Coordinates of C-alpha atoms in Angstrom, one line a residue:
Chain A
M10 CA 49.1 -15.0 19.5
K11 CA 48.1 -13.0 22.5
M12 CA 49.5 -9.8 20.9
G13 CA 47.7 -10.5 17.7
G14 CA 44.4 -11.0 19.6
A15 CA 44.8 -7.6 21.2
M16 CA 45.5 -5.9 17.9
N17 CA 42.4 -7.5 16.4
Y18 CA 40.4 -6.1 19.3
K19 CA 41.9 -2.6 18.8
N20 CA 41.2 -2.8 15.1
K21 CA 37.6 -3.7 15.7
M22 CA 37.2 -0.8 18.1
M23 CA 38.7 1.6 15.6
L24 CA 36.3 0.3 12.9
L25 CA 33.4 0.7 15.3
V26 CA 34.3 4.3 16.1
I27 CA 34.9 5.2 12.4
S28 CA 31.6 3.7 11.4
A29 CA 29.8 5.5 14.2
V30 CA 31.3 8.8 13.1
F31 CA 30.4 8.1 9.5
G32 CA 26.9 7.2 10.5
L33 CA 26.5 10.4 12.4
G34 CA 27.8 12.3 9.4
L35 CA 25.4 10.6 7.1
A36 CA 22.5 11.4 9.5
G37 CA 23.7 15.0 9.5
Q38 CA 23.7 15.1 5.7
V39 CA 20.1 13.8 5.7
A40 CA 19.0 16.5 8.1
A41 CA 21.0 19.2 6.2
G42 CA 19.2 18.2 3.0
A43 CA 15.9 19.2 4.6
A44 CA 17.3 22.2 6.3
D45 CA 18.9 23.8 3.2
G46 CA 15.5 23.9 1.5
G47 CA 16.9 21.8 -1.2
K48 CA 15.5 18.4 -2.1
P49 CA 14.0 17.2 1.2
L50 CA 15.4 13.9 2.1
M51 CA 13.1 12.0 4.5
L52 CA 14.6 9.6 7.0
A53 CA 11.9 7.0 6.3
D54 CA 9.7 8.0 3.5
V55 CA 7.8 4.8 3.6
S56 CA 4.5 3.6 5.0
S57 CA 4.6 2.7 8.6
A58 CA 3.1 -0.6 7.5
N59 CA 6.7 -1.6 6.6
T60 CA 8.1 -1.2 10.1
F61 CA 9.4 -4.3 11.9
N62 CA 6.9 -6.3 14.1
L63 CA 4.1 -3.8 13.7
N64 CA 1.6 -6.3 15.1
L65 CA 3.8 -7.3 18.1
K66 CA 3.8 -3.9 19.7
K67 CA 3.0 -4.2 23.4
A68 CA 0.9 -1.5 24.9
K69 CA 3.2 0.2 27.3
N70 CA 0.2 1.4 29.4
P71 CA -2.5 -1.2 28.9
N72 CA -5.0 0.2 31.4
A73 CA -4.5 3.9 30.6
P74 CA -6.7 6.4 32.4
P75 CA -9.3 8.0 30.2
W76 CA -7.3 11.2 29.6
E77 CA -4.4 9.1 28.1
D78 CA -6.3 6.4 26.3
G79 CA -6.5 8.0 22.9
I80 CA -10.3 8.0 22.5
H81 CA -11.3 10.5 25.2
D82 CA -11.1 14.2 24.4
T83 CA -8.7 15.9 26.8
A84 CA -10.2 19.3 25.9
N85 CA -13.3 18.0 27.7
E86 CA -13.0 18.8 31.4
A87 CA -15.3 15.9 32.4
T88 CA -12.8 13.4 30.9
F89 CA -10.7 14.0 34.0
N90 CA -13.7 13.2 36.3
L91 CA -14.0 9.6 34.8
Q92 CA -12.6 6.8 36.9
P93 CA -9.3 5.3 35.7
P94 CA -9.7 1.6 35.2
L95 CA -6.7 0.6 37.3
E96 CA -8.4 2.2 40.3
A97 CA -11.4 -0.1 39.8
Y98 CA -9.3 -3.2 39.1
K99 CA -7.4 -3.1 42.4
G100 CA -7.5 -6.6 44.0
L101 CA -9.1 -8.3 41.0
P102 CA -7.5 -11.4 39.5
K103 CA -5.3 -10.6 36.5
T104 CA -5.0 -12.0 33.0
S105 CA -2.7 -11.1 30.1
F106 CA -5.4 -10.2 27.6
G107 CA -8.6 -8.1 27.3
N108 CA -9.0 -5.8 30.2
H109 CA -6.2 -7.7 32.0
V110 CA -8.9 -8.8 34.5
D111 CA -10.3 -12.3 34.9
W112 CA -13.9 -11.3 35.2
V113 CA -15.3 -14.8 35.6
K114 CA -12.8 -15.5 38.5
A115 CA -13.6 -12.2 40.1
L116 CA -17.3 -13.0 40.1
D117 CA -16.8 -16.6 41.3
Q118 CA -14.6 -15.3 44.2
G119 CA -17.2 -12.7 45.1
L120 CA -14.7 -9.9 44.5
I121 CA -17.3 -8.1 42.3
K122 CA -21.1 -8.2 42.9
P123 CA -22.7 -7.1 39.7
R124 CA -26.5 -6.8 40.0
W125 CA -28.7 -9.4 38.2
D126 CA -31.6 -7.0 38.4
R127 CA -31.4 -3.3 37.5
L128 CA -32.9 -2.2 40.9
D129 CA -32.9 -5.3 43.2
S130 CA -29.4 -6.1 44.4
N131 CA -30.6 -9.3 46.1
E132 CA -31.9 -11.1 43.0
E133 CA -29.9 -14.1 42.0
P134 CA -29.3 -15.5 38.5
F135 CA -30.7 -18.9 37.4
V136 CA -27.4 -20.8 36.9
M137 CA -27.3 -23.9 34.7
D138 CA -24.3 -26.1 35.1
L139 CA -24.1 -28.0 31.8
D140 CA -21.0 -28.6 29.8
I141 CA -21.3 -29.1 26.0
V142 CA -18.5 -30.9 24.3
R143 CA -17.9 -30.0 20.7
P144 CA -15.6 -32.3 18.7
V145 CA -13.1 -30.4 16.5
K146 CA -11.9 -31.8 13.1
A147 CA -8.5 -30.3 13.3
S148 CA -5.7 -31.3 15.8
V149 CA -6.5 -28.6 18.3
P150 CA -8.2 -29.9 21.5
D151 CA -12.0 -30.3 21.4
V152 CA -14.2 -27.5 22.7
V153 CA -15.9 -27.6 26.0
F154 CA -18.6 -25.0 26.4
P155 CA -19.6 -24.4 30.0
H156 CA -23.1 -23.1 30.5
R157 CA -22.3 -22.2 34.1
Q158 CA -20.0 -19.2 33.5
H159 CA -22.4 -18.0 30.8
T160 CA -25.6 -18.2 32.8
E161 CA -23.9 -16.3 35.6
W162 CA -23.9 -13.2 33.4
L163 CA -26.6 -13.8 30.8
L164 CA -30.2 -15.0 30.2
C165 CA -30.9 -18.0 28.0
S166 CA -32.7 -15.7 25.6
N167 CA -29.5 -13.7 25.0
C168 CA -28.1 -16.6 23.0
H169 CA -31.0 -18.9 22.3
P170 CA -32.3 -19.3 19.7
A171 CA -31.1 -16.3 17.7
I172 CA -27.3 -17.0 17.9
F173 CA -27.3 -20.7 18.8
I174 CA -30.1 -23.1 18.1
P175 CA -30.6 -25.1 21.3
Q176 CA -30.3 -28.5 19.6
K177 CA -27.3 -30.9 19.3
G178 CA -25.6 -30.7 15.9
A179 CA -27.7 -27.8 14.7
N180 CA -24.9 -25.2 15.0
Q181 CA -22.1 -25.0 12.5
I182 CA -19.4 -23.0 14.2
N183 CA -15.9 -22.2 12.8
M184 CA -13.1 -19.8 13.8
S185 CA -13.6 -17.6 10.7
A186 CA -17.2 -16.9 11.7
I187 CA -16.1 -16.2 15.3
L188 CA -13.3 -13.9 14.2
L189 CA -15.8 -12.0 12.1
G190 CA -18.1 -11.5 15.0
K191 CA -20.6 -14.3 14.5
K192 CA -21.6 -17.1 16.9
C193 CA -19.3 -17.0 19.9
G194 CA -17.7 -13.9 18.3
V195 CA -20.8 -11.9 19.1
C196 CA -19.2 -11.4 22.5
H197 CA -15.8 -13.1 22.4
G198 CA -13.3 -10.8 20.7
K199 CA -15.4 -7.8 21.7
V200 CA -16.3 -7.7 25.3
S201 CA -15.7 -11.2 26.9
F202 CA -12.3 -12.6 26.6
P203 CA -10.7 -11.9 23.2
V204 CA -9.8 -14.4 20.5
E205 CA -6.1 -14.6 20.3
T206 CA -3.3 -17.2 20.8
K207 CA -3.3 -16.8 24.5
T208 CA -7.0 -17.7 24.8
C209 CA -7.3 -20.6 22.4
K210 CA -7.2 -23.2 25.2
K211 CA -9.8 -21.5 27.2
C212 CA -12.4 -23.1 24.8
H213 CA -10.2 -25.7 23.2
S214 CA -9.7 -27.4 26.5
K215 CA -10.4 -31.1 26.1
P216 CA -7.2 -32.8 24.6
K217 CA -7.6 -35.4 21.9
P218 CA -7.1 -39.0 22.9
A219 CA -3.5 -40.2 22.9
D220 CA -4.0 -42.4 19.8
W221 CA -5.7 -39.6 17.8
K222 CA -4.3 -38.8 14.4
P223 CA -5.3 -36.0 12.1
P224 CA -7.6 -37.3 9.2
L225 CA -5.8 -37.3 5.8
S226 CA -7.2 -34.9 3.3
E227 CA -8.9 -36.3 0.2
A228 CA -6.2 -35.0 -2.1
T229 CA -3.6 -37.0 -0.2
L230 CA -5.8 -40.1 -0.1
K231 CA -6.2 -40.0 -3.9
N232 CA -2.5 -39.3 -4.6
P233 CA -0.6 -40.8 -1.7
W234 CA 2.8 -39.3 -1.2
K235 CA 5.6 -41.6 -2.5
Chain B
M2 CA 34.8 28.6 11.8
A3 CA 34.8 26.1 14.6
L4 CA 31.9 28.0 16.2
K5 CA 29.9 27.9 13.0
N6 CA 30.5 24.1 12.7
E7 CA 29.4 23.6 16.2
R8 CA 26.2 25.6 15.7
D9 CA 25.6 23.7 12.5
F10 CA 26.0 20.4 14.2
A11 CA 23.6 21.4 17.0
F12 CA 21.1 22.5 14.5
K13 CA 21.4 19.3 12.5
S14 CA 21.0 17.1 15.6
L15 CA 18.0 19.1 16.7
L16 CA 16.4 18.6 13.3
L17 CA 17.3 15.0 13.3
G18 CA 15.7 14.6 16.7
V19 CA 12.5 16.4 15.5
L20 CA 12.4 14.2 12.3
L21 CA 12.9 11.0 14.4
T22 CA 10.2 12.0 16.8
L23 CA 7.7 12.7 14.0
G24 CA 8.6 9.4 12.4
L25 CA 8.0 7.5 15.6
M26 CA 4.8 9.3 16.3
G27 CA 3.5 8.3 12.8
V28 CA 4.3 4.6 13.6
S29 CA 2.9 4.4 17.1
Q30 CA -0.5 5.9 16.5
Q31 CA -2.4 3.4 18.5
S32 CA -5.0 4.3 21.1
K33 CA -4.7 2.6 24.5
A34 CA -8.3 2.6 25.4
E35 CA -9.8 -0.3 27.5
Y36 CA -10.8 -3.5 25.8
A37 CA -14.6 -3.2 25.0
D38 CA -14.8 0.6 25.3
I39 CA -17.3 1.7 22.7
V40 CA -17.4 5.0 20.8
I41 CA -20.9 5.8 19.6
N42 CA -21.1 8.5 17.0
N43 CA -24.3 7.8 15.1
Y44 CA -25.7 11.3 15.5
A45 CA -23.3 13.1 18.0
D46 CA -20.9 14.8 15.5
A47 CA -23.8 16.0 13.3
A48 CA -25.5 17.5 16.4
G49 CA -22.3 19.3 17.4
M50 CA -21.6 17.1 20.4
R51 CA -18.5 15.0 21.1
P52 CA -19.2 11.3 20.4
A53 CA -20.3 9.2 23.5
V54 CA -17.9 6.7 25.0
F55 CA -19.4 3.7 26.8
P56 CA -17.0 1.7 29.0
H57 CA -18.1 -1.9 29.3
W58 CA -15.6 -2.5 32.1
F59 CA -17.1 0.1 34.4
H60 CA -20.6 -1.2 33.9
R61 CA -19.9 -5.0 34.2
I62 CA -18.5 -4.4 37.7
R63 CA -22.0 -3.2 38.7
F64 CA -24.4 -5.1 36.5
R65 CA -24.5 -8.5 34.7
C66 CA -24.7 -8.4 30.9
K67 CA -28.3 -9.5 31.2
V68 CA -29.6 -6.3 32.7
C69 CA -28.8 -4.2 29.6
H70 CA -28.8 -6.8 26.9
A71 CA -32.0 -8.6 27.9
D72 CA -34.0 -6.3 30.2
L73 CA -33.2 -3.0 28.6
G74 CA -33.1 -4.3 25.0
F75 CA -29.6 -3.3 24.0
K76 CA -28.7 -5.3 20.9
F77 CA -25.2 -6.8 20.7
K78 CA -24.1 -4.3 18.1
A79 CA -22.1 -1.2 18.5
G80 CA -24.1 1.7 17.1
G81 CA -26.9 -0.6 16.3
N82 CA -29.3 0.6 18.9
E83 CA -30.0 4.0 17.5
I84 CA -29.9 5.6 20.9
T85 CA -31.0 9.3 21.0
M86 CA -31.3 11.7 23.8
A87 CA -35.0 11.8 23.3
K88 CA -35.2 8.0 24.1
I89 CA -32.8 8.4 27.0
I90 CA -34.9 11.1 28.7
D91 CA -38.0 8.8 28.2
G92 CA -36.2 6.2 30.3
Q93 CA -35.1 3.9 27.5
F94 CA -31.6 2.5 27.0
C95 CA -29.1 4.5 29.2
G96 CA -32.0 6.4 30.6
A97 CA -33.2 3.4 32.5
C98 CA -30.5 4.0 35.0
H99 CA -29.0 7.4 34.2
N100 CA -32.0 9.2 35.6
G101 CA -30.6 10.5 38.9
E102 CA -31.9 7.5 40.8
V103 CA -29.8 4.5 39.9
A104 CA -27.0 6.5 38.4
W105 CA -26.2 10.1 37.7
S106 CA -28.6 12.0 35.6
V107 CA -28.4 13.2 32.0
E108 CA -27.4 16.8 32.8
N109 CA -23.8 15.5 33.1
C110 CA -23.6 15.7 29.3
A111 CA -19.8 15.6 29.0
M112 CA -19.4 12.5 31.1
C113 CA -20.6 10.4 28.2
H114 CA -20.0 12.8 25.4
S115 CA -16.3 12.8 26.0
G116 CA -14.9 11.2 22.9
I117 CA -12.5 12.9 20.4
P118 CA -14.7 14.6 17.8
G119 CA -14.8 12.8 14.5
T120 CA -14.1 9.4 16.0
P121 CA -16.2 6.8 14.1
T122 CA -18.5 4.4 15.9
H123 CA -16.4 1.4 16.9
F124 CA -15.7 -1.3 19.5
H125 CA -12.3 -0.7 20.8
G126 CA -9.9 -3.6 20.8
S127 CA -12.3 -5.9 19.0
T128 CA -10.9 -8.8 17.0
L129 CA -12.8 -7.6 13.9
Q130 CA -11.2 -4.2 14.2
R131 CA -7.8 -5.7 14.5
L132 CA -8.4 -7.8 11.4
V133 CA -9.7 -5.3 8.9
A134 CA -8.3 -2.0 10.1
P135 CA -4.6 -2.3 11.2
A136 CA -3.8 0.6 13.5
Y137 CA -1.3 2.4 11.4
K138 CA -1.3 5.6 9.3
P139 CA 1.2 6.1 6.5
L140 CA 3.5 9.0 7.2
D141 CA 2.3 11.0 4.1
A142 CA -1.3 10.7 5.3
K143 CA -0.2 12.4 8.6
K144 CA 1.6 15.1 6.7
A145 CA -1.4 15.7 4.5
S146 CA -3.8 15.9 7.5
K147 CA -1.5 18.6 9.1
K148 CA -1.7 20.9 6.1

């Protein structure tokens, strides 16, 4: 038995080596096809849309300096005079999305002191501490909208009444609208924290009661499943 | 004969390497700019300037959103403010601070006009951008643009 096991292992190794050599040869053939000026054989003559996990690529260098970020021109000398974000983010609380900085926490902890007035660094915002709870039809937790964090950064007139009518029940909001840049999506998903799986619970933060059950759809009510 | 084979092999592996590298480059054409960096190219390209790049992260460390978006009248719309240099030197928009008093003055053209020429106006990393414009280019599009 023991002997047989060893043989098997040896056989497997042989097979592995042979297939590796064969693979190399095949790759060589492909390259040779292009080199000989004959019919060019592309290694992957397909759209890169077909690559595996295209959307799951993690940025290797998430807070790249301007000269490596892909939108600044490196032929422009001043690009190298711009501040790299990581230099500015030193000591600020981290997140795993957006700029990878928790801006609200940074402000709350006094780690950044952005001016409320263009010129006067002593002027303070008018902060309103009022939470709005918005029930959600689906099974995800209900939304709690905190005015406090928002009035730290913004004036009432930034949102009211153009984006949100300041009246209970007057604002129809859904995730499609937000994803397309309307309602909360005017800022969230662009400049304030992004709209992605990791951030769902930042808004959807009030769990449903323990006895909550999702409402049955009309189609199911009319034709109950037997 | 052996020498020729070796040379052949070296050449083939070199070519394979080049092909592989090109292939990978075609796949990973994603820019790594900061979330909420804006490229504004309403008029810049047409005027022979690089597009302007506005970093939200840099400015929000120094000012609350309200300063620009309420006091200075910047709309919440990338490229929607129709900013021109004429307005800036009149003290509107960027010119409210970039006047040599609050922040550096407009003669530092290339500090803002630092984008890659031809980059369209966009909000980097926005959800909308990720939804409708996946960050990939087909390999043949890359080949065509090289010719």
